[in-house]
XYZ file of C-alpha atoms in Angstrom:
601
model
C 15.227 -10.712 -20.835
C 14.049 -7.091 -21.178
C 13.747 -5.108 -17.957
C 9.978 -4.945 -17.560
C 8.727 -2.336 -15.126
C 5.064 -1.298 -15.141
C 2.495 -2.016 -17.842
C 2.070 1.494 -19.226
C -1.063 0.609 -21.166
C -2.710 -0.668 -18.009
C -1.695 2.434 -16.060
C -3.242 4.560 -18.782
C -6.413 2.474 -18.520
C -6.546 2.850 -14.734
C -5.839 6.575 -14.697
C -7.866 7.831 -17.627
C -10.523 5.225 -18.414
C -11.387 3.709 -15.030
C -10.874 6.724 -12.733
C -10.996 9.730 -15.108
C -7.952 11.399 -13.570
C -8.019 13.979 -16.348
C -11.265 15.289 -14.871
C -9.376 16.326 -11.743
C -7.942 19.291 -13.675
C -11.292 21.030 -13.234
C -10.590 21.328 -9.507
C -9.003 24.563 -8.361
C -5.981 22.847 -6.833
C -5.054 21.162 -10.126
C -6.089 23.791 -12.670
C -2.452 24.356 -13.701
C -2.223 20.728 -14.862
C -3.574 18.732 -17.768
C -3.172 15.207 -19.067
C 0.083 16.172 -20.749
C 1.685 17.392 -17.522
C 0.460 14.248 -15.742
C 2.096 12.073 -18.376
C 5.283 14.121 -18.311
C 5.654 13.559 -14.569
C 5.019 9.830 -14.968
C 7.534 9.656 -17.801
C 10.102 11.566 -15.717
C 9.687 8.997 -12.962
C 10.142 6.213 -15.495
C 13.361 7.799 -16.798
C 14.763 8.207 -13.270
C 13.767 4.629 -12.461
C 15.534 3.250 -15.523
C 18.604 5.483 -15.254
C 19.282 5.552 -11.511
C 17.411 2.749 -9.742
C 17.215 -0.170 -12.164
C 21.014 -0.508 -12.608
C 21.465 -0.817 -8.820
C 18.339 -2.836 -8.005
C 20.186 -6.097 -7.441
C 23.043 -4.358 -5.636
C 20.578 -2.754 -3.219
C 19.230 -6.221 -2.496
C 22.582 -7.958 -2.054
C 24.452 -5.145 -0.254
C 22.417 -4.496 2.867
C 23.140 -1.411 4.995
C 25.804 -2.029 7.618
C 26.556 -0.469 10.992
C 30.162 -0.178 12.191
C 29.201 0.910 15.700
C 29.369 4.580 14.810
C 27.449 5.128 11.574
C 25.350 3.398 8.937
C 26.853 2.657 5.551
C 24.610 2.444 2.471
C 25.838 2.052 -1.082
C 26.433 5.597 -2.401
C 24.450 5.001 -5.595
C 21.212 5.081 -3.570
C 21.804 8.678 -2.481
C 22.445 9.636 -6.111
C 19.153 8.020 -7.116
C 17.155 9.615 -4.285
C 18.722 13.015 -5.008
C 17.544 12.640 -8.623
C 13.991 12.042 -7.363
C 14.136 15.077 -5.079
C 15.627 17.339 -7.755
C 12.851 16.323 -10.160
C 10.196 17.386 -7.638
C 8.584 13.936 -7.599
C 9.642 13.456 -3.983
C 7.088 16.112 -2.961
C 4.744 15.769 -5.913
C 1.491 16.294 -3.990
C 2.685 19.099 -1.687
C 1.612 22.732 -1.910
C 3.508 25.061 -4.232
C 4.472 27.232 -1.232
C 6.257 24.269 0.362
C 8.128 23.325 -2.782
C 5.578 20.847 -4.075
C 4.019 20.257 -7.495
C 0.365 20.103 -6.341
C -0.231 16.926 -8.314
C -3.211 14.673 -7.610
C -2.181 11.765 -5.368
C -3.360 9.231 -7.961
C -0.871 10.647 -10.504
C 1.913 10.746 -7.916
C 1.142 7.132 -7.033
C 1.356 6.088 -10.675
C 4.693 7.879 -11.056
C 6.082 6.338 -7.880
C 5.157 2.851 -9.063
C 8.019 2.901 -11.576
C 10.450 3.940 -8.847
C 9.166 1.248 -6.489
C 9.588 -1.512 -9.068
C 13.043 -0.335 -10.141
C 14.425 0.489 -6.707
C 12.800 -1.985 -4.367
C 12.038 -0.174 -1.122
C 14.730 2.424 -1.784
C 11.877 4.876 -2.334
C 10.557 4.068 1.121
C 12.714 6.824 2.611
C 10.907 9.421 0.464
C 7.464 7.943 1.027
C 7.764 7.944 4.812
C 9.131 11.481 4.677
C 6.098 12.614 2.686
C 3.707 10.957 5.153
C 5.592 12.520 8.085
C 5.399 15.972 6.505
C 1.691 15.519 5.714
C 0.966 14.708 9.368
C 2.836 17.760 10.604
C 1.160 19.982 8.048
C -2.241 18.739 9.220
C -1.671 18.793 12.999
C 1.494 20.764 13.734
C 1.927 24.409 14.637
C 3.173 26.975 12.152
C 6.542 26.839 13.880
C 6.802 23.057 13.445
C 5.744 23.343 9.812
C 8.253 26.065 9.023
C 11.055 24.324 10.889
C 10.610 20.724 9.792
C 8.151 20.367 6.906
C 9.874 22.700 4.456
C 13.271 20.930 4.564
C 11.526 17.558 4.291
C 9.621 18.716 1.214
C 12.918 19.871 -0.261
C 14.585 16.525 0.438
C 17.186 17.981 2.809
C 15.641 16.182 5.817
C 13.911 12.827 5.919
C 11.250 11.574 8.297
C 10.146 8.446 10.153
C 7.490 7.314 12.570
C 8.687 5.671 15.781
C 5.986 3.662 17.512
C 6.952 0.054 18.193
C 8.807 -0.827 21.390
C 10.639 -4.038 22.339
C 8.248 -4.887 25.158
C 4.913 -3.964 23.604
C 5.102 -4.658 19.869
C 1.809 -3.727 18.221
C 0.138 -3.097 21.605
C 0.651 0.661 21.606
C -1.313 1.134 24.806
C 1.545 -0.553 26.662
C 4.359 1.671 25.389
C 6.633 3.133 28.060
C 8.786 5.718 26.247
C 8.728 8.700 28.592
C 8.376 12.439 28.017
C 9.199 14.985 30.741
C 8.328 18.619 30.244
C 11.234 21.058 30.474
C 11.150 24.681 31.637
C 11.410 25.967 28.059
C 8.213 24.172 26.997
C 9.991 21.375 25.136
C 10.118 17.801 26.435
C 12.878 15.345 27.227
C 12.247 11.979 25.597
C 13.753 8.705 26.810
C 13.061 5.154 25.692
C 13.654 2.555 23.011
C 11.976 1.930 19.670
C 12.435 -0.960 17.238
C 11.679 -1.719 13.595
C 11.939 1.963 12.702
C 12.146 2.074 8.920
C 14.689 4.633 7.743
C 15.634 5.282 11.369
C 19.268 6.009 10.542
C 21.199 6.594 7.329
C 23.423 9.091 5.555
C 20.996 10.041 2.791
C 19.958 13.421 4.238
C 21.239 16.166 6.512
C 18.822 15.301 9.315
C 16.188 12.732 10.278
C 12.892 13.905 11.768
C 11.420 11.220 14.020
C 7.763 11.350 15.010
C 7.821 9.596 18.376
C 4.933 8.307 20.458
C 5.636 8.736 24.163
C 3.827 9.026 27.478
C 4.132 12.310 29.343
C 5.066 11.838 32.976
C 1.851 11.366 34.936
C -0.286 10.585 31.862
C -2.995 7.921 32.158
C -2.293 4.343 31.145
C -3.460 2.971 27.821
C -3.795 4.665 24.450
C -5.456 7.769 25.924
C -2.204 8.747 27.611
C -0.054 8.820 24.475
C 1.364 12.044 23.018
C 3.281 12.710 19.803
C 6.619 14.512 19.524
C 9.008 15.689 16.851
C 12.412 14.350 17.889
C 15.125 15.199 15.332
C 18.403 13.328 15.077
C 20.154 16.693 15.239
C 18.936 19.924 16.818
C 18.986 23.081 14.720
C 20.835 26.325 15.281
C 18.910 29.613 15.240
C 19.673 30.054 11.544
C 18.259 26.616 10.682
C 21.635 24.964 10.196
C 22.445 21.578 11.701
C 23.373 21.855 15.370
C 24.057 19.530 18.281
C 23.434 15.805 18.469
C 20.042 15.103 20.071
C 20.823 11.811 21.813
C 19.080 9.670 19.185
C 21.401 6.670 19.076
C 21.355 3.740 16.694
C 21.378 0.583 18.816
C 21.492 -1.766 15.829
C 20.202 -2.739 12.401
C 17.805 -5.554 11.608
C 18.788 -7.657 8.609
C 15.702 -8.516 6.642
C 14.416 -11.197 4.304
C 13.510 -8.506 1.793
C 13.195 -4.750 1.532
C 16.895 -4.552 2.188
C 17.554 -1.124 0.707
C 15.746 0.577 3.578
C 17.266 0.423 7.042
C 15.216 -1.163 9.815
C 16.566 0.115 13.099
C 16.570 -0.137 16.860
C 16.818 3.380 18.289
C 17.619 4.600 21.763
C 16.321 8.041 22.760
C 17.825 10.200 25.494
C 20.193 7.855 27.318
C 21.914 10.764 29.128
C 19.899 13.941 29.499
C 16.931 13.063 27.296
C 16.329 13.809 23.634
C 14.674 17.173 22.998
C 11.129 16.656 21.737
C 8.587 19.148 20.421
C 4.947 18.384 21.180
C 2.667 17.966 18.164
C -0.805 19.355 18.843
C -2.239 18.670 22.291
C -1.057 16.375 25.044
C -2.551 12.850 25.107
C -3.808 13.106 21.506
C -0.771 11.514 19.930
C -2.341 8.318 18.678
C -5.088 10.261 16.923
C -2.467 12.333 15.126
C -0.290 9.335 14.346
C -3.227 7.577 12.695
C -3.068 10.333 10.064
C 0.351 9.012 9.087
C -0.474 5.364 9.776
C -3.519 5.392 7.508
C -1.496 7.051 4.765
C 1.234 4.470 5.310
C -1.336 1.676 5.123
C -2.375 2.812 1.665
C 1.326 2.952 0.783
C 1.733 -0.651 1.986
C -1.245 -1.806 -0.077
C 0.159 0.072 -3.061
C 3.524 -1.636 -2.618
C 1.766 -5.011 -2.547
C -0.110 -4.209 -5.741
C 2.836 -2.687 -7.622
C 5.163 -5.579 -6.828
C 2.448 -8.008 -7.925
C 2.078 -6.142 -11.223
C 5.858 -6.135 -11.715
C 6.167 -9.867 -11.093
C 3.255 -10.569 -13.396
C 4.723 -8.426 -16.161
C 8.096 -10.097 -15.849
C 6.721 -13.646 -15.845
C 4.454 -12.901 -18.842
C 7.465 -11.621 -20.730
C 9.410 -14.722 -19.793
C 6.571 -17.097 -20.731
C 6.195 -15.520 -24.166
C 9.869 -16.074 -24.942
C 10.685 -19.397 -23.236
C 10.259 -22.468 -25.512
C 9.743 -25.686 -23.612
C 7.832 -28.878 -24.317
C 4.812 -29.494 -26.488
C 1.079 -29.473 -25.908
C -0.500 -32.805 -24.825
C -2.283 -32.962 -28.177
C 1.038 -33.043 -30.044
C 2.436 -36.574 -30.435
C 5.365 -35.694 -32.709
C 8.638 -35.417 -30.706
C 10.277 -33.842 -33.766
C 7.882 -30.903 -33.804
C 9.128 -27.525 -32.547
C 8.779 -26.767 -28.848
C 6.145 -24.195 -27.923
C 6.648 -21.173 -25.701
C 5.423 -22.002 -22.224
C 2.674 -19.403 -22.452
C 0.869 -21.932 -24.670
C 0.581 -24.429 -21.784
C -2.800 -24.339 -20.022
C -1.399 -24.414 -16.491
C 0.938 -21.516 -17.242
C -2.055 -19.588 -18.571
C -3.870 -20.393 -15.314
C -1.025 -19.031 -13.216
C -0.686 -15.918 -15.353
C -4.442 -15.305 -15.234
C -4.422 -15.631 -11.453
C -1.575 -13.124 -11.238
C -3.379 -10.724 -13.550
C -6.586 -11.030 -11.522
C -4.772 -10.418 -8.232
C -2.376 -7.717 -9.454
C -4.696 -5.590 -11.577
C -7.538 -6.019 -9.098
C -5.238 -4.854 -6.298
C -3.951 -1.957 -8.405
C -7.509 -0.778 -9.038
C -8.192 -0.955 -5.293
C -5.176 1.079 -4.184
C -5.681 3.719 -6.877
C -9.332 3.955 -5.834
C -8.193 4.492 -2.248
C -5.677 7.104 -3.366
C -8.401 8.932 -5.262
C -10.680 8.853 -2.207
C -7.860 10.396 -0.144
C -7.803 13.228 -2.665
C -11.594 13.577 -2.816
C -11.867 14.033 0.940
C -9.845 17.246 0.557
C -10.511 18.572 -2.954
C -13.975 17.376 -4.034
C -16.370 20.163 -4.977
C -18.732 20.103 -1.990
C -18.425 19.414 1.725
C -20.934 16.578 1.333
C -18.758 14.913 -1.316
C -15.637 15.389 0.786
C -17.288 13.856 3.841
C -18.629 10.945 1.797
C -15.149 10.228 0.431
C -13.756 10.349 3.973
C -16.391 7.870 5.136
C -15.586 5.444 2.325
C -11.819 5.712 2.756
C -11.924 5.354 6.520
C -13.986 2.205 6.165
C -11.979 0.671 3.333
C -8.475 1.361 4.673
C -8.075 -2.056 6.382
C -9.003 -3.754 3.107
C -6.867 -1.434 0.972
C -3.889 -2.244 3.185
C -4.508 -5.959 3.580
C -5.925 -7.494 0.404
C -3.037 -6.374 -1.863
C -0.473 -7.220 0.806
C -1.861 -10.765 1.105
C -2.563 -11.462 -2.560
C 0.457 -9.571 -3.882
C 2.861 -12.192 -2.473
C 0.556 -14.916 -3.816
C 0.927 -13.368 -7.265
C 4.710 -13.144 -6.842
C 4.837 -16.794 -5.783
C 3.024 -17.708 -9.000
C 5.490 -15.601 -10.997
C 8.296 -17.699 -9.553
C 6.372 -20.866 -10.392
C 5.786 -19.785 -13.993
C 9.504 -19.303 -14.460
C 10.430 -22.517 -12.670
C 14.059 -22.730 -11.598
C 14.793 -19.418 -13.304
C 12.260 -17.750 -11.028
C 14.009 -19.069 -7.945
C 17.443 -17.631 -8.689
C 18.487 -14.018 -8.279
C 19.467 -13.488 -11.910
C 15.781 -12.634 -12.271
C 13.972 -10.209 -9.933
C 10.766 -12.154 -9.251
C 12.197 -13.877 -6.169
C 13.200 -10.438 -4.859
C 9.705 -9.094 -5.535
C 8.324 -11.930 -3.422
C 10.746 -11.271 -0.549
C 10.083 -7.530 -0.666
C 6.343 -8.102 -0.757
C 6.281 -10.582 2.113
C 6.743 -7.804 4.670
C 3.557 -6.048 3.592
C 1.119 -8.302 5.536
C 3.123 -7.486 8.689
C 4.052 -3.822 8.978
C 1.675 -0.911 9.608
C -0.684 -3.301 11.356
C -0.698 -7.034 10.651
C -3.496 -8.771 8.777
C -4.962 -9.930 12.078
C -4.948 -6.404 13.499
C -6.588 -5.025 10.356
C -9.325 -7.659 10.537
C -10.107 -6.744 14.147
C -10.169 -3.060 13.204
C -12.614 -3.802 10.396
C -15.000 -5.855 12.515
C -14.860 -4.091 15.871
C -14.530 -0.493 14.678
C -15.122 0.145 11.004
C -18.253 -1.971 10.415
C -20.329 -0.810 13.428
C -18.969 2.769 13.501
C -21.487 5.619 13.072
C -24.402 3.192 12.800
C -22.610 1.248 10.021
C -22.346 4.367 7.858
C -19.106 3.357 6.112
C -20.290 -0.196 5.574
C -23.552 0.978 4.012
C -21.777 3.563 1.843
C -19.484 0.854 0.476
C -22.425 -1.421 -0.337
C -24.165 1.538 -1.959
C -21.206 2.115 -4.291
C -21.259 -1.521 -5.345
C -25.005 -1.450 -5.969
C -24.574 1.586 -8.247
C -22.098 -0.388 -10.352
C -24.503 -3.330 -10.493
C -27.239 -1.036 -11.830
C -24.888 0.205 -14.544
C -23.672 -3.281 -15.457
C -27.219 -4.520 -16.084
C -27.182 -2.565 -19.363
C -24.633 -4.976 -20.872
C -25.728 -8.476 -21.818
C -22.184 -9.799 -21.802
C -21.832 -8.910 -18.124
C -25.047 -10.559 -16.953
C -23.396 -13.550 -15.295
C -20.916 -11.415 -13.348
C -23.687 -9.005 -12.369
C -25.792 -11.818 -10.943
C -22.821 -13.328 -9.141
C -21.780 -10.045 -7.540
C -25.388 -9.417 -6.482
C -25.407 -12.823 -4.774
C -22.051 -12.039 -3.182
C -23.479 -8.843 -1.681
C -26.297 -10.875 -0.172
C -23.751 -13.330 1.247
C -21.710 -10.462 2.648
C -24.763 -8.868 4.282
C -25.940 -12.146 5.815
C -22.457 -12.912 7.103
C -22.014 -9.441 8.572
C -25.323 -9.658 10.443
C -24.383 -13.077 11.854
C -20.928 -11.980 12.999
C -22.208 -8.786 14.623
C -24.860 -10.831 16.408
C -22.236 -13.291 17.629
C -20.103 -10.410 18.889
C -23.073 -9.145 20.914
C -24.309 -12.477 22.299
C -21.347 -14.885 22.472
C -17.849 -14.930 23.882
C -16.231 -11.992 22.070
C -12.929 -13.833 21.671
C -14.745 -16.716 19.983
C -16.825 -14.377 17.809
C -13.668 -12.676 16.542
C -11.545 -15.800 16.151
C -12.236 -15.956 12.401
C -12.010 -12.196 11.787
C -9.298 -12.637 9.134
C -11.704 -14.719 7.056
C -14.267 -11.928 7.300
C -11.739 -9.404 6.028
C -10.744 -11.770 3.212
C -14.395 -12.309 2.285
C -15.075 -8.575 2.210
C -11.882 -8.000 0.236
C -12.878 -10.562 -2.386
C -16.241 -8.854 -2.841
C -14.535 -5.466 -3.225
C -12.076 -6.842 -5.803
C -14.937 -8.512 -7.691
C -16.726 -5.147 -7.750
C -13.644 -3.405 -9.127
C -13.257 -6.103 -11.780
C -16.877 -5.486 -12.780
C -16.097 -1.774 -13.085
C -13.106 -2.590 -15.287
C -15.298 -4.928 -17.353
C -17.843 -2.176 -17.960
C -15.101 0.103 -19.286
C -13.685 -2.703 -21.458
C -17.114 -3.620 -22.839
C -17.848 -0.014 -23.780
C -14.442 0.335 -25.441
C -14.816 -2.870 -27.469
C -18.157 -1.634 -28.803
C -16.288 1.276 -30.397
C -14.168 -1.114 -32.507
C -10.721 -0.005 -31.338
C -7.329 -0.837 -32.845
C -6.421 -4.540 -32.717
C -3.893 -4.087 -29.909
C -6.572 -2.458 -27.778
C -8.987 -5.253 -28.660
C -6.496 -7.717 -27.184
C -6.016 -5.495 -24.138
C -9.741 -5.212 -23.358
C -10.360 -8.903 -24.031
C -7.605 -9.639 -21.534
C -9.426 -7.510 -18.967
C -12.663 -9.411 -19.471
C -10.917 -12.778 -19.263
C -9.150 -11.868 -16.023
C -12.475 -10.707 -14.581
C -14.041 -14.006 -15.610
C -11.198 -15.878 -13.915
C -11.729 -13.990 -10.653
C -15.475 -14.576 -10.702
C -15.220 -18.283 -11.519
C -12.136 -19.342 -9.553
C -11.828 -16.881 -6.664
C -15.145 -15.286 -5.719
C -16.945 -18.595 -5.033
C -14.574 -19.199 -2.111
C -16.529 -16.641 -0.079
C -19.365 -19.136 0.286
C -17.216 -21.485 2.383
C -15.800 -18.616 4.439
C -19.325 -17.314 4.982
C -20.516 -20.612 6.440
C -17.583 -20.745 8.846
C -18.362 -17.215 10.011
C -22.141 -17.612 10.209
C -21.808 -20.721 12.373
C -19.032 -19.181 14.504
C -16.689 -22.053 13.779
C -14.557 -22.650 16.866
C -11.773 -24.818 15.419
C -9.025 -22.250 15.927
C -10.504 -20.917 19.160
C -10.750 -24.376 20.741
C -7.112 -25.262 20.058
C -5.159 -25.280 23.304
C -1.558 -24.076 23.668
C -0.586 -27.449 25.127
C -1.792 -29.249 21.981
C 0.711 -27.607 19.661
């Protein structure tokens, strides 16, 4: 079997036909770039993926990091691969030139990273968290913090984490108890325990920069009393060289179902004198600052879900085209040649479902990535604010829909390949295991659904909600020009009506009924909204495909665009109608789950 990474033709479609990434070169920040430089960066990432990550992909999965009581041991090939990424500049692709970056648009950096993610599992997670850490500090840290910590992270000499979760509070950040005591020199002494800290300890860099949420002594209870601190593994000497240990101790490693290349750690801070911490921004504003990194990480999680779904789909398509087995039901001659399994209708169904999930999810995460760029680099303040409104609203869906439907796609990839999909000689079972974490970390599906319903929908007089509906209505107006898209246009229009009616009913229930009951089906609301968003993005892809087919392209492109239209049709006929059932459950405030008693389980 060939080693299939990303579908390069589909990436080209997403970047240059669906989202017009080439047009970004007219913005001042990207005026040094053009389509050629974009493609060169993507190709460089592909080369690094194939040369350094792909040969060790299975080894990274089967040789988990170990802890001997003193230090973590990771296979040395991973450091070689990560060093290659950092030396290429891709590790800080979106950063400013002055900080060692390439000033690439995030959508191009995301496309480049997709090859590395597929080839290296979550080995690239160390770099991605470091980038998000550095972005937070650049946005909210002092010049001193930026100069001290951001520059070496951009260069790849230091790596970064975020340390939020505690053993006793889990996702309930308002209950965290990690303590910060102010010292005479203006720094703080941090003490407490954190768990599930991705990349929390390793030997891949000279230092690890932890962003730690803690409560300053005397701070109020709840989320309003949380502050954010830079707590490095090692302190620095006056000349910037590595200095004394900072009492950040590894208490243990978690051994995971998937995502094994990246350490998941339990950390103990300041068991003796307290770890030295440097306050980020103002006291008691830590959660606000951390959401900068969390929201970026949530898009990263959604992107991981989408990319792994695409990879599994690509691999199972390749397998199905080359695996002869059985004959079609219409063939009664046992002496006739076997057909490749891609000829079987049920295999086509499973491949179509994967394509609909994976390419729909990929369009969603790239759209979110572009919005994150627009909120900083769009031409006018009005456009930047509008992009911020859309992204802020859509983030729970961008994180959740790909992370839920990505594993579903990977499960179908395994099913297409049968027994071969279930064994580790092929990577699709690994893709599934890696992807299964995505509905959990950076805010579970349930947490995202509550965020969507209790915060994002009603916020600012439903501004984000209305802006999202407005974007979909604009696409509907455009789609009406094409006769071949009439059925999808009508169906999406009906879906918007269903969404609006459902939203009104749920908001009314939240205001007039037991709030716990009203929110008991919040996940179904998020799933409903996500399906409508994916249907909208499939309509956008169908418009592009319809226009392209009218120009009588080369035969290979004809097949490509026809495949787009067929996948869109699958989503509209097999998936989108499910929202009608979910809508009825939500409109009538179904209490089945709410009424279940703990004693009945």
